[in-house]
Coordinates of C-alpha atoms in Angstrom, one line a residue:
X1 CA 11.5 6.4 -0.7
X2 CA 12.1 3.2 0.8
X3 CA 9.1 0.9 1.7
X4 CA 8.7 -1.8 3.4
X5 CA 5.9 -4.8 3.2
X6 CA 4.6 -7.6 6.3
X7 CA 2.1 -10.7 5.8
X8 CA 0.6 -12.1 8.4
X9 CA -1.2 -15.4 8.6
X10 CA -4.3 -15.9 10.3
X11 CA -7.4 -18.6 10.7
X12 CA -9.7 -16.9 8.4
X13 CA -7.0 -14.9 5.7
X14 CA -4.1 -13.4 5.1
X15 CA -3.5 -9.7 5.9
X16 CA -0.4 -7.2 4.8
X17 CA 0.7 -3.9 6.3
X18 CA 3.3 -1.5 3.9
X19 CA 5.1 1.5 5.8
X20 CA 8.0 3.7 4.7
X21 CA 10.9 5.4 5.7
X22 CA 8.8 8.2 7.3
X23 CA 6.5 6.5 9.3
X24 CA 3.3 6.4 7.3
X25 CA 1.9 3.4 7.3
X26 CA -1.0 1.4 4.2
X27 CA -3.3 -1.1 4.8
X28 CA -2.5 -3.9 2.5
X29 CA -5.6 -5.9 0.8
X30 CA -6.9 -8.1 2.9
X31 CA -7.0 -11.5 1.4
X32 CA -9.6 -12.8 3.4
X33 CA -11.4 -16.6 2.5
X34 CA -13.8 -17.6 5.0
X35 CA -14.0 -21.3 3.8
X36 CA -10.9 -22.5 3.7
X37 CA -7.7 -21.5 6.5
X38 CA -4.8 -20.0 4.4
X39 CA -1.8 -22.4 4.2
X40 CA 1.9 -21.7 3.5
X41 CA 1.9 -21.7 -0.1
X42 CA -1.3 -19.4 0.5
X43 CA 1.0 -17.1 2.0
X44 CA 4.4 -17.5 -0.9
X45 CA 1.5 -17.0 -3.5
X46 CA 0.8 -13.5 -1.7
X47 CA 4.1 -12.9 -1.4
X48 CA 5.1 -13.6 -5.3
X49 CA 2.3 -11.5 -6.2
X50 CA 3.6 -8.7 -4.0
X51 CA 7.1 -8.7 -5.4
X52 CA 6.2 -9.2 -9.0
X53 CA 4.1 -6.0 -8.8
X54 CA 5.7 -2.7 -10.3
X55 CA 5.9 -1.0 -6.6
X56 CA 7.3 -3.8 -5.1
X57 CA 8.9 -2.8 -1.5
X58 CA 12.8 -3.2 -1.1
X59 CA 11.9 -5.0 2.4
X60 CA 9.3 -7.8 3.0
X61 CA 8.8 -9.7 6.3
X62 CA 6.6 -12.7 7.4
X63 CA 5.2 -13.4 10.5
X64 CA 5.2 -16.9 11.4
X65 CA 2.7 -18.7 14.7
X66 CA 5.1 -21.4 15.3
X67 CA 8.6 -23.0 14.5
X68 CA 6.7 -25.5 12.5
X69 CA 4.8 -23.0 10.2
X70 CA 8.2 -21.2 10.0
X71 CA 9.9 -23.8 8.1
X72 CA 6.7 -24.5 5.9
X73 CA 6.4 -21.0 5.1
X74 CA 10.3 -21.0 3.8
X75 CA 9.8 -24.3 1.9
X76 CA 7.1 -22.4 0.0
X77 CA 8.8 -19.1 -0.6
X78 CA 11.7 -21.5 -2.0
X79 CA 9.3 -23.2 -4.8
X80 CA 7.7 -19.7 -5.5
X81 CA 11.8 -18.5 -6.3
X82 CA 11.2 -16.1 -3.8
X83 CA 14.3 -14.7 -1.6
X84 CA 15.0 -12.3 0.7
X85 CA 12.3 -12.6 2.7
X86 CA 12.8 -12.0 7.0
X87 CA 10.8 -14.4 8.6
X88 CA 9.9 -13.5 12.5
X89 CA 7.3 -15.3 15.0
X90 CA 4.4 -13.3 15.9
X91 CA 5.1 -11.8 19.6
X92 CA 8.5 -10.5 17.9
X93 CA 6.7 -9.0 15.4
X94 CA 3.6 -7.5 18.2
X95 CA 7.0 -6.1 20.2
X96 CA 8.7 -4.7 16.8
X97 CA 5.4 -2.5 16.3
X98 CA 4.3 -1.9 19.6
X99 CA 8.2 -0.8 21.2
X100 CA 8.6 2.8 19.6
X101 CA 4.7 3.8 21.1
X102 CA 4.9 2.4 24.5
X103 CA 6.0 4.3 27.8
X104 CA 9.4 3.8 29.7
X105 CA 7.9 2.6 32.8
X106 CA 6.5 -0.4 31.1
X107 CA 9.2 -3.2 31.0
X108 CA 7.0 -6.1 31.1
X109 CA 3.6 -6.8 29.7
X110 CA 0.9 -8.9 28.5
X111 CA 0.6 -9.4 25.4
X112 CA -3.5 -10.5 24.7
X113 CA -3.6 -11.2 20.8
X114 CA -7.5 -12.1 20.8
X115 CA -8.5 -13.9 16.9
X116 CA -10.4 -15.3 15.1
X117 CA -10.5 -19.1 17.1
X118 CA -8.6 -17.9 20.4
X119 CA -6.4 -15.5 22.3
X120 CA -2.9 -16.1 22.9
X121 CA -1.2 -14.5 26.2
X122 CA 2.0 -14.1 26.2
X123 CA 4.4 -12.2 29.0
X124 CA 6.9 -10.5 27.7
X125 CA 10.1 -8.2 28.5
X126 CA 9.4 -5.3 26.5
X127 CA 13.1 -4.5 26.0
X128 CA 15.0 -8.4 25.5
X129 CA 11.9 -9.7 24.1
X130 CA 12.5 -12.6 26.5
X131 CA 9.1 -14.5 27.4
X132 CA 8.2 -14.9 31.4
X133 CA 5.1 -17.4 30.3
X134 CA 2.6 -18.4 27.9
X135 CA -0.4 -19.7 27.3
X136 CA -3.3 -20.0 25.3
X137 CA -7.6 -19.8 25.8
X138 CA -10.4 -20.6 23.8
X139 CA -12.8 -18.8 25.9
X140 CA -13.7 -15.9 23.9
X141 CA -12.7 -15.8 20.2
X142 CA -13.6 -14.3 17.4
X143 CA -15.9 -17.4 15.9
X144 CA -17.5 -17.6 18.7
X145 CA -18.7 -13.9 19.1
X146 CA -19.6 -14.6 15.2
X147 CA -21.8 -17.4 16.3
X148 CA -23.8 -15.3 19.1
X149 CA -24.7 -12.4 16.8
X150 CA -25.6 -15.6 14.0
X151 CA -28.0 -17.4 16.5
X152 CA -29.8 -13.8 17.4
X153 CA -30.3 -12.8 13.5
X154 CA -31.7 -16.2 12.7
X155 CA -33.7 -16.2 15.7
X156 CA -35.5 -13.1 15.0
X157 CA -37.1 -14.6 12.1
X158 CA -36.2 -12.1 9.6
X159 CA -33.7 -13.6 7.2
X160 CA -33.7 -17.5 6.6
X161 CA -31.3 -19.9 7.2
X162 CA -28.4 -20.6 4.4
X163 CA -29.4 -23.3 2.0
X164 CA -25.6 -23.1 0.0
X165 CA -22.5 -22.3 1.2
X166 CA -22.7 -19.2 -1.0
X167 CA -25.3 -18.5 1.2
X168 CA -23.6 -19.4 4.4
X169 CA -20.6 -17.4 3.4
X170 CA -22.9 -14.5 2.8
X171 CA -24.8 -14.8 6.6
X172 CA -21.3 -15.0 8.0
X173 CA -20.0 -11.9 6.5
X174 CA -23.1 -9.9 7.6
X175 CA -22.9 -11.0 11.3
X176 CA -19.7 -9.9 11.5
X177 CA -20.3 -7.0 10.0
X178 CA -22.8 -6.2 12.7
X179 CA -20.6 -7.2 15.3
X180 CA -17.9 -5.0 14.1
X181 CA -20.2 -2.3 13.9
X182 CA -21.3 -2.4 17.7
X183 CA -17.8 -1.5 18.8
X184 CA -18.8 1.8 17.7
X185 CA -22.4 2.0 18.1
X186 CA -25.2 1.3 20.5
X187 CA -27.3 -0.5 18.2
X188 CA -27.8 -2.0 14.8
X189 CA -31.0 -2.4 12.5
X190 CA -32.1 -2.9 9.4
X191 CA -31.9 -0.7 6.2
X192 CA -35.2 0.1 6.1
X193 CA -35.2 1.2 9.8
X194 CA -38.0 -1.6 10.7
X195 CA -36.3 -4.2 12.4
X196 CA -33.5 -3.9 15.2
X197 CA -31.0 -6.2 14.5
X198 CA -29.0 -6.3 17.9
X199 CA -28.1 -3.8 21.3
X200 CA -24.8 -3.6 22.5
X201 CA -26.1 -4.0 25.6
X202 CA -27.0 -7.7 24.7
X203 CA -24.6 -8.6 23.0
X204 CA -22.3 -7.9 25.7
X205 CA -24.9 -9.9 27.9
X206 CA -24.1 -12.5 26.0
X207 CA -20.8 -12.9 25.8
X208 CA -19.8 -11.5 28.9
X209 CA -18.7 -14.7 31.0
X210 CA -16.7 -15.8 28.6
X211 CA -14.5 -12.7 28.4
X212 CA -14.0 -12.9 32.6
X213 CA -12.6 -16.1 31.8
X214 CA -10.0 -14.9 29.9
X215 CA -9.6 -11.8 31.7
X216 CA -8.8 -14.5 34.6
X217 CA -6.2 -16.7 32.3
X218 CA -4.1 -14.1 31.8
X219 CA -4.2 -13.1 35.8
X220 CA -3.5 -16.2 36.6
X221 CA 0.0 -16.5 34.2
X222 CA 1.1 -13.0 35.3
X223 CA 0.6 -14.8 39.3
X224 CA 2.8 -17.3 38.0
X225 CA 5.1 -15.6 36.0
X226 CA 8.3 -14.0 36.6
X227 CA 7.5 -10.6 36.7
X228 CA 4.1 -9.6 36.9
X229 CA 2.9 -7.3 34.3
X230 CA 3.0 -3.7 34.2
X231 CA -0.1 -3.6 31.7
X232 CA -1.9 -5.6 29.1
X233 CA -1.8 -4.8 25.3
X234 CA -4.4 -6.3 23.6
X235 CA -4.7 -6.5 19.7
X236 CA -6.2 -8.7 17.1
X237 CA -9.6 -8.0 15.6
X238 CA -11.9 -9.5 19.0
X239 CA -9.8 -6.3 20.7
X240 CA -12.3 -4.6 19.0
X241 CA -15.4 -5.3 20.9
X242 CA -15.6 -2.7 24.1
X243 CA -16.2 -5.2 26.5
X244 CA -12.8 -7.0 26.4
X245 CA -11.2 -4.2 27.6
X246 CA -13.1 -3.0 30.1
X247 CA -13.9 -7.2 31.6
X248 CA -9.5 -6.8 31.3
X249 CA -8.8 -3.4 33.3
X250 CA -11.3 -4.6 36.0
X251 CA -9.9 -8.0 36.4
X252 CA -6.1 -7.1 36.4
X253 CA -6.3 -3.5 37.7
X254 CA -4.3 -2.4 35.1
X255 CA -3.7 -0.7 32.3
X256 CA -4.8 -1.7 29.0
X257 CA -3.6 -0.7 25.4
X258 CA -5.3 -1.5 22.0
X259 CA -3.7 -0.3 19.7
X260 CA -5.7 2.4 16.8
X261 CA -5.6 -0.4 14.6
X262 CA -4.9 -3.5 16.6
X263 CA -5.3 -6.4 13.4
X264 CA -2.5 -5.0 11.7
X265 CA 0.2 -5.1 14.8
X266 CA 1.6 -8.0 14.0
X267 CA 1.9 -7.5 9.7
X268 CA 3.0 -4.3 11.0
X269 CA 5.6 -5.8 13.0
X270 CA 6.7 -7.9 10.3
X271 CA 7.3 -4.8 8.1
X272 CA 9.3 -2.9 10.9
X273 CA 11.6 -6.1 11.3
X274 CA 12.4 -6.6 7.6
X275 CA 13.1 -2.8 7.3
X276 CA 15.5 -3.1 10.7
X277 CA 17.2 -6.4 8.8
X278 CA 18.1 -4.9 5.2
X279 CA 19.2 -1.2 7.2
X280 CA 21.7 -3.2 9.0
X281 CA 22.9 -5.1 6.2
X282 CA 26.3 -3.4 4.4
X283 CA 26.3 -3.6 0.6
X284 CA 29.6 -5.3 -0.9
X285 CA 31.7 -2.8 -2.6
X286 CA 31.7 -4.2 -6.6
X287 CA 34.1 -2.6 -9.1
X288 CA 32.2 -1.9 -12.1
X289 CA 35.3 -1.6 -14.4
X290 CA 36.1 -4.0 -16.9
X291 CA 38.8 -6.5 -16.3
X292 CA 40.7 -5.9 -18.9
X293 CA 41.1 -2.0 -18.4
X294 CA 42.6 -3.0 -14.6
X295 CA 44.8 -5.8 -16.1
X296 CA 46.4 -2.4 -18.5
X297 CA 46.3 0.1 -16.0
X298 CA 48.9 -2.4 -13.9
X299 CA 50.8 -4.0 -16.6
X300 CA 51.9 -0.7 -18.8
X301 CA 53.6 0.9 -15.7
X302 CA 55.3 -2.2 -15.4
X303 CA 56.6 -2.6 -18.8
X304 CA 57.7 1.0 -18.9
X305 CA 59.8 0.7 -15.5
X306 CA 61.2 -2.6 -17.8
X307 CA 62.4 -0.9 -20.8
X308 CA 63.8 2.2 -18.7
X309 CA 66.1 -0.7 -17.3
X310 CA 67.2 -2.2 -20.3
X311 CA 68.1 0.9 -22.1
X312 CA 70.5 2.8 -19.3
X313 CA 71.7 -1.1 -19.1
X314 CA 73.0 -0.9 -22.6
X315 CA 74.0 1.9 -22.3
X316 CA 76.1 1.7 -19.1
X317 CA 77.9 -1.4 -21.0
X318 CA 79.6 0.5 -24.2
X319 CA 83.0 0.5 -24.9
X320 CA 85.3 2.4 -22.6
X321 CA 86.7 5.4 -24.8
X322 CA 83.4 6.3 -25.6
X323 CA 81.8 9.4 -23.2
X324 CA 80.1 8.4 -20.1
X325 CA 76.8 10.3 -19.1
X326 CA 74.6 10.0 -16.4
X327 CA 70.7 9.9 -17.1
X328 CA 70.6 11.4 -13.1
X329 CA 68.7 14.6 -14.1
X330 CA 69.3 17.2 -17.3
X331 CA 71.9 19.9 -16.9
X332 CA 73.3 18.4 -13.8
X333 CA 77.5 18.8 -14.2
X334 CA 79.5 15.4 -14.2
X335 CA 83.4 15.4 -14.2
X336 CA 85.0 12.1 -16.7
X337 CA 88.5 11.6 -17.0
X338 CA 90.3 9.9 -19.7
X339 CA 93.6 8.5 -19.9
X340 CA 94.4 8.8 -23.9
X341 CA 98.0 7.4 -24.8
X342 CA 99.5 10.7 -25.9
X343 CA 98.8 11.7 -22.1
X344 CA 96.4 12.4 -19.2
X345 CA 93.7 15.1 -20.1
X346 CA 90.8 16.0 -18.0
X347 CA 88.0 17.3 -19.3
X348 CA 84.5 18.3 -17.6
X349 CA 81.5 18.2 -19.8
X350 CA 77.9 19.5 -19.3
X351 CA 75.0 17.4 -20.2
X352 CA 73.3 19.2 -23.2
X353 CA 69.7 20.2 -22.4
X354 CA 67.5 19.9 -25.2
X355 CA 67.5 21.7 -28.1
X356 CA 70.5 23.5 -27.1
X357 CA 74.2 23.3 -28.3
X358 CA 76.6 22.3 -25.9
X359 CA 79.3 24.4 -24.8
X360 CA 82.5 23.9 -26.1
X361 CA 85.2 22.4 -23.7
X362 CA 87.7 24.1 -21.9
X363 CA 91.2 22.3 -21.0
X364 CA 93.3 23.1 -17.8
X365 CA 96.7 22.6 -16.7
X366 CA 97.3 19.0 -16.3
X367 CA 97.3 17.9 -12.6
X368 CA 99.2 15.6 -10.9
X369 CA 98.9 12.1 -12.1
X370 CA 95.7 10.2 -10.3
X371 CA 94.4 6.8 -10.1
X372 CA 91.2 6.9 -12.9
X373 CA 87.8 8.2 -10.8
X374 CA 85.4 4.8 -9.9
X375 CA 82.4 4.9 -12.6
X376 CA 79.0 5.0 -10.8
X377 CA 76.0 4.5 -12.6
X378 CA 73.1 6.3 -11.0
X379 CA 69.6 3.7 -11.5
X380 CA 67.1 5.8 -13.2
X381 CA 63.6 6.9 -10.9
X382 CA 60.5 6.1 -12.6
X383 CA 57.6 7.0 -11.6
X384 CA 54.2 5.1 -13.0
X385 CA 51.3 8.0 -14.5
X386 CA 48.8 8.4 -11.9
X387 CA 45.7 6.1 -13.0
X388 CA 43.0 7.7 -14.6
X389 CA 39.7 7.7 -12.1
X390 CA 37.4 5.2 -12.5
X391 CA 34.1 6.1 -14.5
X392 CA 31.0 6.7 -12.5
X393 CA 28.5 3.7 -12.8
X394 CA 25.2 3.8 -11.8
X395 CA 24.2 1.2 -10.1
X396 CA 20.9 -0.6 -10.9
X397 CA 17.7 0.9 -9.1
X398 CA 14.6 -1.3 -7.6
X399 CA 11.7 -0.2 -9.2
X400 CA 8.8 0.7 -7.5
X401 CA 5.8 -1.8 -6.5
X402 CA 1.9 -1.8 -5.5
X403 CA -0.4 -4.4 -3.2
X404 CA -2.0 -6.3 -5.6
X405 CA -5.3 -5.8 -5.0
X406 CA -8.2 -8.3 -5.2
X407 CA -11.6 -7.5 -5.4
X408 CA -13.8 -8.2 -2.3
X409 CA -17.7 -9.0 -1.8
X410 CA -19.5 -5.9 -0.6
X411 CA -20.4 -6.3 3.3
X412 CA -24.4 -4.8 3.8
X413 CA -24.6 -0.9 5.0
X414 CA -25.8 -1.2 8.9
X415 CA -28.1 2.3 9.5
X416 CA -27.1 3.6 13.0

């Protein structure tokens, strides 16, 4: 079954998506660093790992934030020998996953792609693809919701603040796993049950402003827009957090869509669009038989059509008291007359089939003396041997691949 493969590139990692042919649909490793912003040959090295693998996918597609990045990315997917590889900005790719799921009556939308340092809004036909306005907002972004929950664990006394970066990393990763965890729960705490770490209820307090700010952003772009949207899809991981979409529906009066698994839209997108591209794409036809067999199978008809010539040539030039046949067909009756010096004598002759005697020749009553009958040589019909069909081939298959897989740190068990 054919699979299909797309990368994405954010602020804080790099994430993949792999569907196939029937719709099912794999999260890919994340390769997540939260020191250091993946670059482009971040991404090629992903990408050369992918392909080298033993279930590689016969389709891989990369999503791209800007033509910029776009042309870095393909610089870096030349040095890693890497080809074959559909390259496609991100609100393509959002549309190429979002399109099949999405009802008729919405032609335009907003697209809200809230991450980890921003959201992007975007308004979008859903059909051409065709943008009516964009824009971008810092007010609420994934960092930043990072940073709240950070200040209220340190603040509570209980753990201390990072002395290493190892340490740093480690405080990060927890906070966001508590943040994460609110989207689903009323309230986090410590494993032992003593301590509660943090309410949705403030949480939400806190950020809470800064998500009617955005919820106005995009208001304001669909006011100046084209067409104003029909509803709002938001996806990226800060989709997440309850709040966003409620602060959204209550600002726009609209509809809002997040998507089961909104941080995968736009690696998912990638994947649909590089399955769409190699679909489309026609194979050449290539002959598999070896040149010198087709160089025979054109030159021995040839040379048999050649020597048929030459022989009923020769033979059509003997000497003139010698019998005169035609090679027309066997059996077939042809009359000769001969003018011997004794006198005329007219004879008809049967060519001999083979392996029979001919029959001997009968003479009639001499008729009236005749100018001798024209001699017409009949040109022989050949026709070449049908050629032989061409040996089946089979052609070489892809083999199979697997997401590399890289091992992650643990993230700390929230009690609920």
């Amino acid at each position: 079954m054919r699979s299909s493969v797309g990368v994405s590139l954010g602020t804080c990692g790099i994430r993949t998506a792999r569907t196939t042919e029937d719709g099912t649909w794999t999260d890919g490793t994340p390769f997540d660093d939260w020191q250091l912003s993946p670059s482009a040959e971040d991404v090629a090295r992903v990408v050369r790992g992918i392909v080298d693998r033993p279930d590689a996918p016969q389709s891989l597609g990369v999503a791209h934030r800007s033509p910029e990045e776009r042309a870095q990315i393909a610089a870096a997917l030349a040095e890693e020998y890497v080809s074959d590889v559909h390259l496609i900005d991100e609100t393509g790719a959002a549309l190429e996953y979002l399109r099949p799921g999405l009802p008729s009556h919405h032609r335009t939308i907003a697209l809200f792609d809230a991450g980890d340092t921003g959201v992007g809004i975007d308004i979008v036909d859903v059909e051409s693809g065709r943008s009516y306005g964009s824009t971008r907002t810092t007010a609420i972004s994934g960092s930043a919701f990072d940073a709240i929950v950070r200040e209220h664990i340190l603040g509570l006394g209980i753990v201390r603040p990072p002395q290493s970066p190892d340490e740093e990393s480690a405080l990060t990763a927890f906070c966001r796993g508590i943040k994460e965890a609110l989207s689903t729960h009323q309230t986090t705490s410590t494993p032992d049950g003593e301590h509660v770490l943090l309410e949705r209820h403030i949480f939400e307090l806190s950020i809470a402003r800064s998500t009617e700010q955005a919820a106005a952003t995009v208001r304001q772009l669909g006011l100046e827009a084209e067409f104003y949207p029909d509803a709002v899809v938001a996806f990226g991981g800060t989709s997440n957090v309850p709040l966003v979409r409620a602060t959204l529906e209550r600002f726009l009066q609209l509809p809002v869509i997040v998507p089961d698994r909104p941080e995968l839209v736009v690696a998912g997108g990638a994947a649909v669009h590089a399955a769409h591209m190699d679909a489309a794409r026609v194979p050449p036809l290539v002959s598999h038989r070896p040149a010198l067999t087709r160089l025979g199978m054109i030159a021995l008809p040839i040379a048999g059509v050649i020597a048929a010539i030459g022989l009923f040539t020769a033979i059509g030039s003997g000497k003139g008291d010698q019998p005169l046949s035609t090679p027309a067909s066997v059996g077939e009756r042809v009359s000769q007359t001969t003018s011997p010096a004794a006198g005329t004598t007219t004879t008809s002759t049967i060519a001999p089939a083979p392996d029979v005697a001919p029959p001997p020749p009968t003479t009639s009553a001499p008729p009236p003396a005749a100018d001798p009958a024209p001699y017409v040589q009949y040109q022989p019909h050949y026709y070449p041997p049908a050629p032989a069909p061409a040996p089946t081939v089979p052609l070489p298959q892809i083999p199979g691949v697997q997401m590399p897989v890289i091992p992650l740190p643990v993230l700390p068990r929230l009690p609920f």
